PDB file of C-alpha atoms in Angstrom:
ATOM      1  CA  UNK G   1     115.492 118.100 142.457  1.00  0.00           C
ATOM      2  CA  UNK G   2     117.087 116.600 145.896  1.00  0.00           C
ATOM      3  CA  UNK G   3     119.827 114.372 145.780  1.00  0.00           C
ATOM      4  CA  UNK G   4     117.932 111.528 146.563  1.00  0.00           C
ATOM      5  CA  UNK G   5     116.120 111.694 143.069  1.00  0.00           C
ATOM      6  CA  UNK G   6     119.666 112.296 141.894  1.00  0.00           C
ATOM      7  CA  UNK G   7     118.898 109.313 139.293  1.00  0.00           C
ATOM      8  CA  UNK G   8     115.652 111.118 138.185  1.00  0.00           C
ATOM      9  CA  UNK G   9     114.205 113.969 135.837  1.00  0.00           C
ATOM     10  CA  UNK G  10     111.284 116.275 136.325  1.00  0.00           C
ATOM     11  CA  UNK G  11     108.468 115.901 133.443  1.00  0.00           C
ATOM     12  CA  UNK G  12     109.916 119.384 132.469  1.00  0.00           C
ATOM     13  CA  UNK G  13     114.142 118.285 132.834  1.00  0.00           C
ATOM     14  CA  UNK G  14     112.904 115.392 130.581  1.00  0.00           C
ATOM     15  CA  UNK G  15     111.028 117.391 128.087  1.00  0.00           C
ATOM     16  CA  UNK G  16     113.716 119.431 127.545  1.00  0.00           C
ATOM     17  CA  UNK G  17     115.919 116.797 126.922  1.00  0.00           C
ATOM     18  CA  UNK G  18     113.995 115.242 124.694  1.00  0.00           C
ATOM     19  CA  UNK G  19     112.619 118.694 122.958  1.00  0.00           C
ATOM     20  CA  UNK G  20     109.291 118.306 123.320  1.00  0.00           C
ATOM     21  CA  UNK G  21     107.034 120.129 125.317  1.00  0.00           C
ATOM     22  CA  UNK G  22     105.485 118.254 128.065  1.00  0.00           C
ATOM     23  CA  UNK G  23     102.312 117.741 127.481  1.00  0.00           C
ATOM     24  CA  UNK G  24     103.503 115.274 124.543  1.00  0.00           C
ATOM     25  CA  UNK G  25     104.218 113.364 127.949  1.00  0.00           C
ATOM     26  CA  UNK G  26     101.046 113.042 129.818  1.00  0.00           C
ATOM     27  CA  UNK G  27      99.832 112.758 126.473  1.00  0.00           C
ATOM     28  CA  UNK G  28     102.020 108.763 126.127  1.00  0.00           C
ATOM     29  CA  UNK G  29     101.898 108.566 129.417  1.00  0.00           C
ATOM     30  CA  UNK G  30      97.825 108.457 129.544  1.00  0.00           C
ATOM     31  CA  UNK G  31      98.204 106.128 126.601  1.00  0.00           C
ATOM     32  CA  UNK G  32     100.759 103.735 128.718  1.00  0.00           C
ATOM     33  CA  UNK G  33     102.965 104.617 125.733  1.00  0.00           C
ATOM     34  CA  UNK G  34     105.943 106.106 128.374  1.00  0.00           C
ATOM     35  CA  UNK G  35     105.251 106.622 131.562  1.00  0.00           C
ATOM     36  CA  UNK G  36     107.623 107.708 134.314  1.00  0.00           C
ATOM     37  CA  UNK G  37     109.092 106.064 136.579  1.00  0.00           C
ATOM     38  CA  UNK G  38     107.431 106.908 139.492  1.00  0.00           C
ATOM     39  CA  UNK G  39     105.033 109.128 140.846  1.00  0.00           C
ATOM     40  CA  UNK G  40     106.333 111.388 144.779  1.00  0.00           C
ATOM     41  CA  UNK G  41     103.115 111.142 147.339  1.00  0.00           C
ATOM     42  CA  UNK G  42     102.327 114.720 145.600  1.00  0.00           C
ATOM     43  CA  UNK G  43     102.108 113.884 142.208  1.00  0.00           C
ATOM     44  CA  UNK G  44     105.176 115.004 140.510  1.00  0.00           C
ATOM     45  CA  UNK G  45     106.205 112.999 137.953  1.00  0.00           C
ATOM     46  CA  UNK G  46     110.070 111.252 137.754  1.00  0.00           C
ATOM     47  CA  UNK G  47     111.809 109.803 134.487  1.00  0.00           C
ATOM     48  CA  UNK G  48     114.855 107.591 134.374  1.00  0.00           C
ATOM     49  CA  UNK G  49     117.686 109.067 131.666  1.00  0.00           C
ATOM     50  CA  UNK G  50     117.552 105.355 130.029  1.00  0.00           C
ATOM     51  CA  UNK G  51     114.135 106.714 129.564  1.00  0.00           C
ATOM     52  CA  UNK G  52     115.412 108.724 127.283  1.00  0.00           C
ATOM     53  CA  UNK G  53     116.417 106.383 124.542  1.00  0.00           C
ATOM     54  CA  UNK G  54     112.874 104.667 124.894  1.00  0.00           C
ATOM     55  CA  UNK G  55     110.896 108.429 123.773  1.00  0.00           C
ATOM     56  CA  UNK G  56     113.395 108.951 121.402  1.00  0.00           C
ATOM     57  CA  UNK G  57     113.290 105.286 118.777  1.00  0.00           C
ATOM     58  CA  UNK G  58     109.217 105.963 119.591  1.00  0.00           C
ATOM     59  CA  UNK G  59     109.876 109.438 118.085  1.00  0.00           C
ATOM     60  CA  UNK G  60     111.428 107.934 114.933  1.00  0.00           C
ATOM     61  CA  UNK G  61     109.205 105.481 114.792  1.00  0.00           C
ATOM     62  CA  UNK G  62     106.486 108.466 114.688  1.00  0.00           C
ATOM     63  CA  UNK G  63     108.219 110.303 111.517  1.00  0.00           C
ATOM     64  CA  UNK G  64     108.421 107.188 110.190  1.00  0.00           C
ATOM     65  CA  UNK G  65     104.735 107.427 109.691  1.00  0.00           C
ATOM     66  CA  UNK G  66     103.864 104.510 112.165  1.00  0.00           C
ATOM     67  CA  UNK G  67     100.981 105.696 114.094  1.00  0.00           C
ATOM     68  CA  UNK G  68     101.356 105.604 118.346  1.00  0.00           C
ATOM     69  CA  UNK G  69      98.350 102.641 118.192  1.00  0.00           C
ATOM     70  CA  UNK G  70     101.416 100.543 116.566  1.00  0.00           C
ATOM     71  CA  UNK G  71     104.056 101.404 118.585  1.00  0.00           C
ATOM     72  CA  UNK G  72     101.685 100.758 121.861  1.00  0.00           C
ATOM     73  CA  UNK G  73     101.541  97.650 120.371  1.00  0.00           C
ATOM     74  CA  UNK G  74     105.230  97.573 120.274  1.00  0.00           C
ATOM     75  CA  UNK G  75     106.600  98.842 123.374  1.00  0.00           C
ATOM     76  CA  UNK G  76     103.430  96.585 125.439  1.00  0.00           C
ATOM     77  CA  UNK G  77     105.114  93.338 123.796  1.00  0.00           C
ATOM     78  CA  UNK G  78     108.956  94.453 123.415  1.00  0.00           C
ATOM     79  CA  UNK G  79     111.735  91.548 123.419  1.00  0.00           C
ATOM     80  CA  UNK G  80     115.370  92.295 121.642  1.00  0.00           C
ATOM     81  CA  UNK G  81     114.014  89.759 118.608  1.00  0.00           C
ATOM     82  CA  UNK G  82     111.078  92.030 117.714  1.00  0.00           C
ATOM     83  CA  UNK G  83     113.108  95.120 118.281  1.00  0.00           C
ATOM     84  CA  UNK G  84     115.236  93.901 115.674  1.00  0.00           C
ATOM     85  CA  UNK G  85     112.171  92.757 113.160  1.00  0.00           C
ATOM     86  CA  UNK G  86     111.161  95.927 113.605  1.00  0.00           C
ATOM     87  CA  UNK G  87     114.512  97.997 113.019  1.00  0.00           C
ATOM     88  CA  UNK G  88     115.368  95.447 109.836  1.00  0.00           C
ATOM     89  CA  UNK G  89     111.564  96.823 108.728  1.00  0.00           C
ATOM     90  CA  UNK G  90     111.703 100.164 108.656  1.00  0.00           C
ATOM     91  CA  UNK G  91     115.565 100.053 107.079  1.00  0.00           C
ATOM     92  CA  UNK G  92     113.689  98.707 104.294  1.00  0.00           C
ATOM     93  CA  UNK G  93     111.257 101.208 103.740  1.00  0.00           C
ATOM     94  CA  UNK G  94     114.416 104.212 104.742  1.00  0.00           C
ATOM     95  CA  UNK G  95     115.850 103.310 101.902  1.00  0.00           C
ATOM     96  CA  UNK G  96     112.533 101.763  99.264  1.00  0.00           C
ATOM     97  CA  UNK G  97     111.259 105.913 100.724  1.00  0.00           C
ATOM     98  CA  UNK G  98     114.999 107.093  98.973  1.00  0.00           C
ATOM     99  CA  UNK G  99     115.499 105.655  96.302  1.00  0.00           C
ATOM    100  CA  UNK G 100     112.503 107.024  95.967  1.00  0.00           C
ATOM    101  CA  UNK G 101     113.585 110.556  96.287  1.00  0.00           C
ATOM    102  CA  UNK G 102     116.676 110.081  94.152  1.00  0.00           C
ATOM    103  CA  UNK G 103     114.232 109.113  91.305  1.00  0.00           C
ATOM    104  CA  UNK G 104     112.750 112.340  91.626  1.00  0.00           C
ATOM    105  CA  UNK G 105     115.615 114.531  91.863  1.00  0.00           C
ATOM    106  CA  UNK G 106     116.568 112.642  88.250  1.00  0.00           C
ATOM    107  CA  UNK G 107     113.455 114.011  87.068  1.00  0.00           C
ATOM    108  CA  UNK G 108     113.577 117.451  88.523  1.00  0.00           C
ATOM    109  CA  UNK G 109     117.674 117.631  87.235  1.00  0.00           C
ATOM    110  CA  UNK G 110     116.517 116.420  83.424  1.00  0.00           C
ATOM    111  CA  UNK G 111     113.100 119.196  83.407  1.00  0.00           C
ATOM    112  CA  UNK G 112     115.221 121.807  84.427  1.00  0.00           C
ATOM    113  CA  UNK G 113     117.468 120.715  81.837  1.00  0.00           C
ATOM    114  CA  UNK G 114     114.731 120.516  79.092  1.00  0.00           C
ATOM    115  CA  UNK G 115     113.973 123.930  79.349  1.00  0.00           C
ATOM    116  CA  UNK G 116     116.735 125.445  79.678  1.00  0.00           C
ATOM    117  CA  UNK G 117     117.677 124.157  76.370  1.00  0.00           C
ATOM    118  CA  UNK G 118     113.959 125.179  75.218  1.00  0.00           C
ATOM    119  CA  UNK G 119     114.949 128.422  75.916  1.00  0.00           C
ATOM    120  CA  UNK G 120     118.247 128.046  73.515  1.00  0.00           C
ATOM    121  CA  UNK G 121     115.475 126.811  71.083  1.00  0.00           C
ATOM    122  CA  UNK G 122     114.609 129.607  67.851  1.00  0.00           C
ATOM    123  CA  UNK G 123     111.007 127.630  66.532  1.00  0.00           C
ATOM    124  CA  UNK G 124     110.504 129.082  63.628  1.00  0.00           C
ATOM    125  CA  UNK G 125     114.092 127.532  62.445  1.00  0.00           C
ATOM    126  CA  UNK G 126     114.251 124.347  60.487  1.00  0.00           C
ATOM    127  CA  UNK G 127     117.491 122.237  61.205  1.00  0.00           C
ATOM    128  CA  UNK G 128     118.848 118.948  59.621  1.00  0.00           C
ATOM    129  CA  UNK G 129     121.233 116.979  62.555  1.00  0.00           C
ATOM    130  CA  UNK G 130     122.037 113.725  62.724  1.00  0.00           C
ATOM    131  CA  UNK G 131     121.345 111.966  65.943  1.00  0.00           C
ATOM    132  CA  UNK G 132     122.518 108.925  68.267  1.00  0.00           C
ATOM    133  CA  UNK G 133     120.590 105.835  68.731  1.00  0.00           C
ATOM    134  CA  UNK G 134     118.396 106.192  71.423  1.00  0.00           C
ATOM    135  CA  UNK G 135     116.324 103.481  74.042  1.00  0.00           C
ATOM    136  CA  UNK G 136     113.061 104.436  73.608  1.00  0.00           C
ATOM    137  CA  UNK G 137     109.940 102.509  76.450  1.00  0.00           C
ATOM    138  CA  UNK G 138     106.468 102.442  73.914  1.00  0.00           C
ATOM    139  CA  UNK G 139     103.050 102.247  75.212  1.00  0.00           C
ATOM    140  CA  UNK G 140     100.917  99.554  73.090  1.00  0.00           C
ATOM    141  CA  UNK G 141     100.265  99.654  69.322  1.00  0.00           C
ATOM    142  CA  UNK G 142      97.511 102.612  69.499  1.00  0.00           C
ATOM    143  CA  UNK G 143      96.639 102.007  65.442  1.00  0.00           C
ATOM    144  CA  UNK G 144      92.945 102.622  65.189  1.00  0.00           C
ATOM    145  CA  UNK G 145      91.895 102.530  68.301  1.00  0.00           C
ATOM    146  CA  UNK G 146      88.280 104.206  70.103  1.00  0.00           C
ATOM    147  CA  UNK G 147      89.078 107.338  72.253  1.00  0.00           C
ATOM    148  CA  UNK G 148      87.781 104.208  75.547  1.00  0.00           C
ATOM    149  CA  UNK G 149      90.750 102.493  74.025  1.00  0.00           C
ATOM    150  CA  UNK G 150      93.208 105.398  73.831  1.00  0.00           C
ATOM    151  CA  UNK G 151      92.109 106.530  76.916  1.00  0.00           C
ATOM    152  CA  UNK G 152      92.158 102.556  77.985  1.00  0.00           C
ATOM    153  CA  UNK G 153      96.435 102.301  76.822  1.00  0.00           C
ATOM    154  CA  UNK G 154      97.543 105.868  77.518  1.00  0.00           C
ATOM    155  CA  UNK G 155      96.410 105.095  81.672  1.00  0.00           C
ATOM    156  CA  UNK G 156      98.132 101.829  80.903  1.00  0.00           C
ATOM    157  CA  UNK G 157     101.149 103.733  80.082  1.00  0.00           C
ATOM    158  CA  UNK G 158     101.443 105.830  82.213  1.00  0.00           C
ATOM    159  CA  UNK G 159     100.715 102.861  85.528  1.00  0.00           C
ATOM    160  CA  UNK G 160     103.467 101.691  84.090  1.00  0.00           C
ATOM    161  CA  UNK G 161     106.026 103.973  84.006  1.00  0.00           C
ATOM    162  CA  UNK G 162     105.012 104.519  87.726  1.00  0.00           C
ATOM    163  CA  UNK G 163     105.266 101.419  88.829  1.00  0.00           C
ATOM    164  CA  UNK G 164     108.317 100.135  87.115  1.00  0.00           C
ATOM    165  CA  UNK G 165     110.563 103.550  87.541  1.00  0.00           C
ATOM    166  CA  UNK G 166     110.436 104.254  83.658  1.00  0.00           C
ATOM    167  CA  UNK G 167     110.165 107.510  84.411  1.00  0.00           C
ATOM    168  CA  UNK G 168     112.976 109.484  83.578  1.00  0.00           C
ATOM    169  CA  UNK G 169     111.258 112.760  83.251  1.00  0.00           C
ATOM    170  CA  UNK G 170     111.527 113.136  79.085  1.00  0.00           C
ATOM    171  CA  UNK G 171     108.662 114.034  77.684  1.00  0.00           C
ATOM    172  CA  UNK G 172     105.869 111.945  76.823  1.00  0.00           C
ATOM    173  CA  UNK G 173     106.857 111.604  72.610  1.00  0.00           C
ATOM    174  CA  UNK G 174     104.241 110.197  69.634  1.00  0.00           C
ATOM    175  CA  UNK G 175     105.945 108.064  66.969  1.00  0.00           C
ATOM    176  CA  UNK G 176     103.816 107.945  63.669  1.00  0.00           C
ATOM    177  CA  UNK G 177     105.150 105.489  60.547  1.00  0.00           C
ATOM    178  CA  UNK G 178     106.791 107.116  56.910  1.00  0.00           C
ATOM    179  CA  UNK G 179     102.786 105.150  55.417  1.00  0.00           C
ATOM    180  CA  UNK G 180     100.526 107.864  57.608  1.00  0.00           C
ATOM    181  CA  UNK G 181     102.819 110.604  56.553  1.00  0.00           C
ATOM    182  CA  UNK G 182     102.641 110.268  53.346  1.00  0.00           C
ATOM    183  CA  UNK G 183      98.384 109.581  53.929  1.00  0.00           C
ATOM    184  CA  UNK G 184      98.474 113.011  55.454  1.00  0.00           C
ATOM    185  CA  UNK G 185      97.738 111.370  58.546  1.00  0.00           C
ATOM    186  CA  UNK G 186     100.240 113.603  61.397  1.00  0.00           C
ATOM    187  CA  UNK G 187      98.809 112.643  64.389  1.00  0.00           C
ATOM    188  CA  UNK G 188      97.648 109.821  63.914  1.00  0.00           C
ATOM    189  CA  UNK G 189     100.397 107.707  65.897  1.00  0.00           C
ATOM    190  CA  UNK G 190     101.433 104.296  66.146  1.00  0.00           C
ATOM    191  CA  UNK G 191     103.107 104.102  70.036  1.00  0.00           C
ATOM    192  CA  UNK G 192     103.198 106.351  72.470  1.00  0.00           C
ATOM    193  CA  UNK G 193     107.240 106.412  73.969  1.00  0.00           C
ATOM    194  CA  UNK G 194     108.824 107.925  76.648  1.00  0.00           C
ATOM    195  CA  UNK G 195     113.522 107.823  75.888  1.00  0.00           C
ATOM    196  CA  UNK G 196     115.286 106.111  78.465  1.00  0.00           C
ATOM    197  CA  UNK G 197     119.162 107.710  78.630  1.00  0.00           C
ATOM    198  CA  UNK G 198     120.643 105.348  81.075  1.00  0.00           C
ATOM    199  CA  UNK G 199     118.356 101.705  80.256  1.00  0.00           C
ATOM    200  CA  UNK G 200     122.307 100.077  79.979  1.00  0.00           C
ATOM    201  CA  UNK G 201     119.997  96.604  78.787  1.00  0.00           C
ATOM    202  CA  UNK G 202     116.241  97.184  78.583  1.00  0.00           C
ATOM    203  CA  UNK G 203     113.963  94.865  81.104  1.00  0.00           C
ATOM    204  CA  UNK G 204     112.747  91.597  79.533  1.00  0.00           C
ATOM    205  CA  UNK G 205     109.109  91.759  78.392  1.00  0.00           C
ATOM    206  CA  UNK G 206     109.174  95.299  78.030  1.00  0.00           C
ATOM    207  CA  UNK G 207     108.665  96.606  74.897  1.00  0.00           C
ATOM    208  CA  UNK G 208     111.943  98.811  74.241  1.00  0.00           C
ATOM    209  CA  UNK G 209     112.627 100.187  71.078  1.00  0.00           C
ATOM    210  CA  UNK G 210     116.046 101.841  69.686  1.00  0.00           C
ATOM    211  CA  UNK G 211     115.789 104.500  67.279  1.00  0.00           C
ATOM    212  CA  UNK G 212     118.309 104.068  65.271  1.00  0.00           C
ATOM    213  CA  UNK G 213     121.092 107.081  64.961  1.00  0.00           C
ATOM    214  CA  UNK G 214     120.699 109.608  62.004  1.00  0.00           C
ATOM    215  CA  UNK G 215     119.990 112.012  59.998  1.00  0.00           C
ATOM    216  CA  UNK G 216     116.288 114.230  60.745  1.00  0.00           C
ATOM    217  CA  UNK G 217     115.030 117.989  59.521  1.00  0.00           C
ATOM    218  CA  UNK G 218     113.400 118.993  63.176  1.00  0.00           C
ATOM    219  CA  UNK G 219     111.162 121.539  63.082  1.00  0.00           C
ATOM    220  CA  UNK G 220     108.653 123.313  65.973  1.00  0.00           C
ATOM    221  CA  UNK G 221     104.729 123.793  65.114  1.00  0.00           C
ATOM    222  CA  UNK G 222     103.262 126.666  68.131  1.00  0.00           C
ATOM    223  CA  UNK G 223      99.419 126.674  69.055  1.00  0.00           C
ATOM    224  CA  UNK G 224      97.895 123.400  69.078  1.00  0.00           C
ATOM    225  CA  UNK G 225      97.167 119.649  67.388  1.00  0.00           C
ATOM    226  CA  UNK G 226      94.594 121.517  65.034  1.00  0.00           C
ATOM    227  CA  UNK G 227      97.147 123.462  62.574  1.00  0.00           C
ATOM    228  CA  UNK G 228     100.189 120.580  62.995  1.00  0.00           C
ATOM    229  CA  UNK G 229      99.267 120.060  59.642  1.00  0.00           C
ATOM    230  CA  UNK G 230     100.672 123.304  58.065  1.00  0.00           C
ATOM    231  CA  UNK G 231     103.313 122.981  59.945  1.00  0.00           C
ATOM    232  CA  UNK G 232     104.621 119.526  58.249  1.00  0.00           C
ATOM    233  CA  UNK G 233     103.627 120.506  55.033  1.00  0.00           C
ATOM    234  CA  UNK G 234     106.101 123.094  55.712  1.00  0.00           C
ATOM    235  CA  UNK G 235     108.961 120.496  56.492  1.00  0.00           C
ATOM    236  CA  UNK G 236     107.943 118.377  53.926  1.00  0.00           C
ATOM    237  CA  UNK G 237     108.920 121.623  51.199  1.00  0.00           C
ATOM    238  CA  UNK G 238     111.994 121.725  52.722  1.00  0.00           C
ATOM    239  CA  UNK G 239     112.946 118.267  52.854  1.00  0.00           C
ATOM    240  CA  UNK G 240     112.357 118.051  49.313  1.00  0.00           C
ATOM    241  CA  UNK G 241     114.481 121.638  48.572  1.00  0.00           C
ATOM    242  CA  UNK G 242     117.478 119.494  50.691  1.00  0.00           C
ATOM    243  CA  UNK G 243     116.872 116.306  47.940  1.00  0.00           C
ATOM    244  CA  UNK G 244     116.117 114.074  51.405  1.00  0.00           C
ATOM    245  CA  UNK G 245     113.301 111.510  51.309  1.00  0.00           C
ATOM    246  CA  UNK G 246     111.294 110.555  53.589  1.00  0.00           C
ATOM    247  CA  UNK G 247     112.542 107.385  56.730  1.00  0.00           C
ATOM    248  CA  UNK G 248     111.091 105.277  57.932  1.00  0.00           C
ATOM    249  CA  UNK G 249     109.572 107.226  61.255  1.00  0.00           C
ATOM    250  CA  UNK G 250     108.872 110.910  62.270  1.00  0.00           C
ATOM    251  CA  UNK G 251     108.891 111.342  66.219  1.00  0.00           C
ATOM    252  CA  UNK G 252     106.794 114.321  67.982  1.00  0.00           C
ATOM    253  CA  UNK G 253     107.001 115.705  71.757  1.00  0.00           C
ATOM    254  CA  UNK G 254     105.942 119.000  73.877  1.00  0.00           C
ATOM    255  CA  UNK G 255     108.597 121.118  73.867  1.00  0.00           C
ATOM    256  CA  UNK G 256     106.224 123.652  75.965  1.00  0.00           C
ATOM    257  CA  UNK G 257     103.096 122.351  77.138  1.00  0.00           C
ATOM    258  CA  UNK G 258      99.886 123.191  80.370  1.00  0.00           C
ATOM    259  CA  UNK G 259     102.843 122.534  82.569  1.00  0.00           C
ATOM    260  CA  UNK G 260     104.679 126.124  81.748  1.00  0.00           C
ATOM    261  CA  UNK G 261     102.291 127.548  79.407  1.00  0.00           C
ATOM    262  CA  UNK G 262      98.434 128.462  80.239  1.00  0.00           C
ATOM    263  CA  UNK G 263      97.146 128.387  76.706  1.00  0.00           C
ATOM    264  CA  UNK G 264      97.473 125.326  74.315  1.00  0.00           C
ATOM    265  CA  UNK G 265      97.543 128.164  71.280  1.00  0.00           C
ATOM    266  CA  UNK G 266     101.503 129.005  73.251  1.00  0.00           C
ATOM    267  CA  UNK G 267     102.184 125.021  73.054  1.00  0.00           C
ATOM    268  CA  UNK G 268     104.851 123.655  71.660  1.00  0.00           C
ATOM    269  CA  UNK G 269     105.652 120.998  69.315  1.00  0.00           C
ATOM    270  CA  UNK G 270     108.996 119.899  68.717  1.00  0.00           C
ATOM    271  CA  UNK G 271     109.123 116.749  65.142  1.00  0.00           C
ATOM    272  CA  UNK G 272     111.331 114.766  63.997  1.00  0.00           C
ATOM    273  CA  UNK G 273     111.938 113.484  61.044  1.00  0.00           C
ATOM    274  CA  UNK G 274     114.197 110.405  60.206  1.00  0.00           C
ATOM    275  CA  UNK G 275     115.358 111.350  56.595  1.00  0.00           C
ATOM    276  CA  UNK G 276     117.840 109.794  54.096  1.00  0.00           C
ATOM    277  CA  UNK G 277     119.884 111.759  52.100  1.00  0.00           C
ATOM    278  CA  UNK G 278     119.389 110.542  48.203  1.00  0.00           C
ATOM    279  CA  UNK G 279     121.326 108.806  46.055  1.00  0.00           C
ATOM    280  CA  UNK G 280     123.255 111.820  42.951  1.00  0.00           C
ATOM    281  CA  UNK G 281     122.698 109.936  40.436  1.00  0.00           C
TER     282      UNK G 281
END
């Protein structure tokens, strides 16, 4: 470039500084998004160094999902006020995306921890454990509903988890009441639930349930729901042997499901039976 054009850059030089190919600059010029400062008599394009900042803003907006047509609308009606409005809008979008990414990171961390914990479990063992108080987010009551209504409830429940960012990475479980267990209706859930370990205060208007801390007889069922009654019978027999009485609730949740196993015969369900120690005579 000769001295009289020292303040300007050729298309190649400008493209190199912006780390973009020349064809992109040609296209931006064609659609009126970013045109060279001037073209000489031979048709060569020249850009001002001040246009680098405009290119960076265009590239930023494009990375943030703004269409070239919308960016063009801005560039054709530029003003400090419209620039500030646009930047505030994009900042809000970035904050929201960051929150979504952080939430997904927490979900992944939880799933990693749960899977590592599961790999250390003996699924043939029955244990009596004291579980701490836990906050659960509940679905609508699902007692005595039709199959169609159940689909409606689970769809609503999943929608609430996503919309209100209540998915914690913990498995969705089922709560069965004492009376159902006594009738042998082991999988007749009253509610679906998902644990909310970081819920400092339940949100007003949301159906939270605080699981009372206490003793639980815990066992694992390997296989699908069709044979889960066998595992329940084994757990209830062990409960009698330990001279324990059935508490108010039983909690069920998958340890291994379709996410990590290809066959339902390999699924593992964790069964937590709330128990009360019988008073000694």
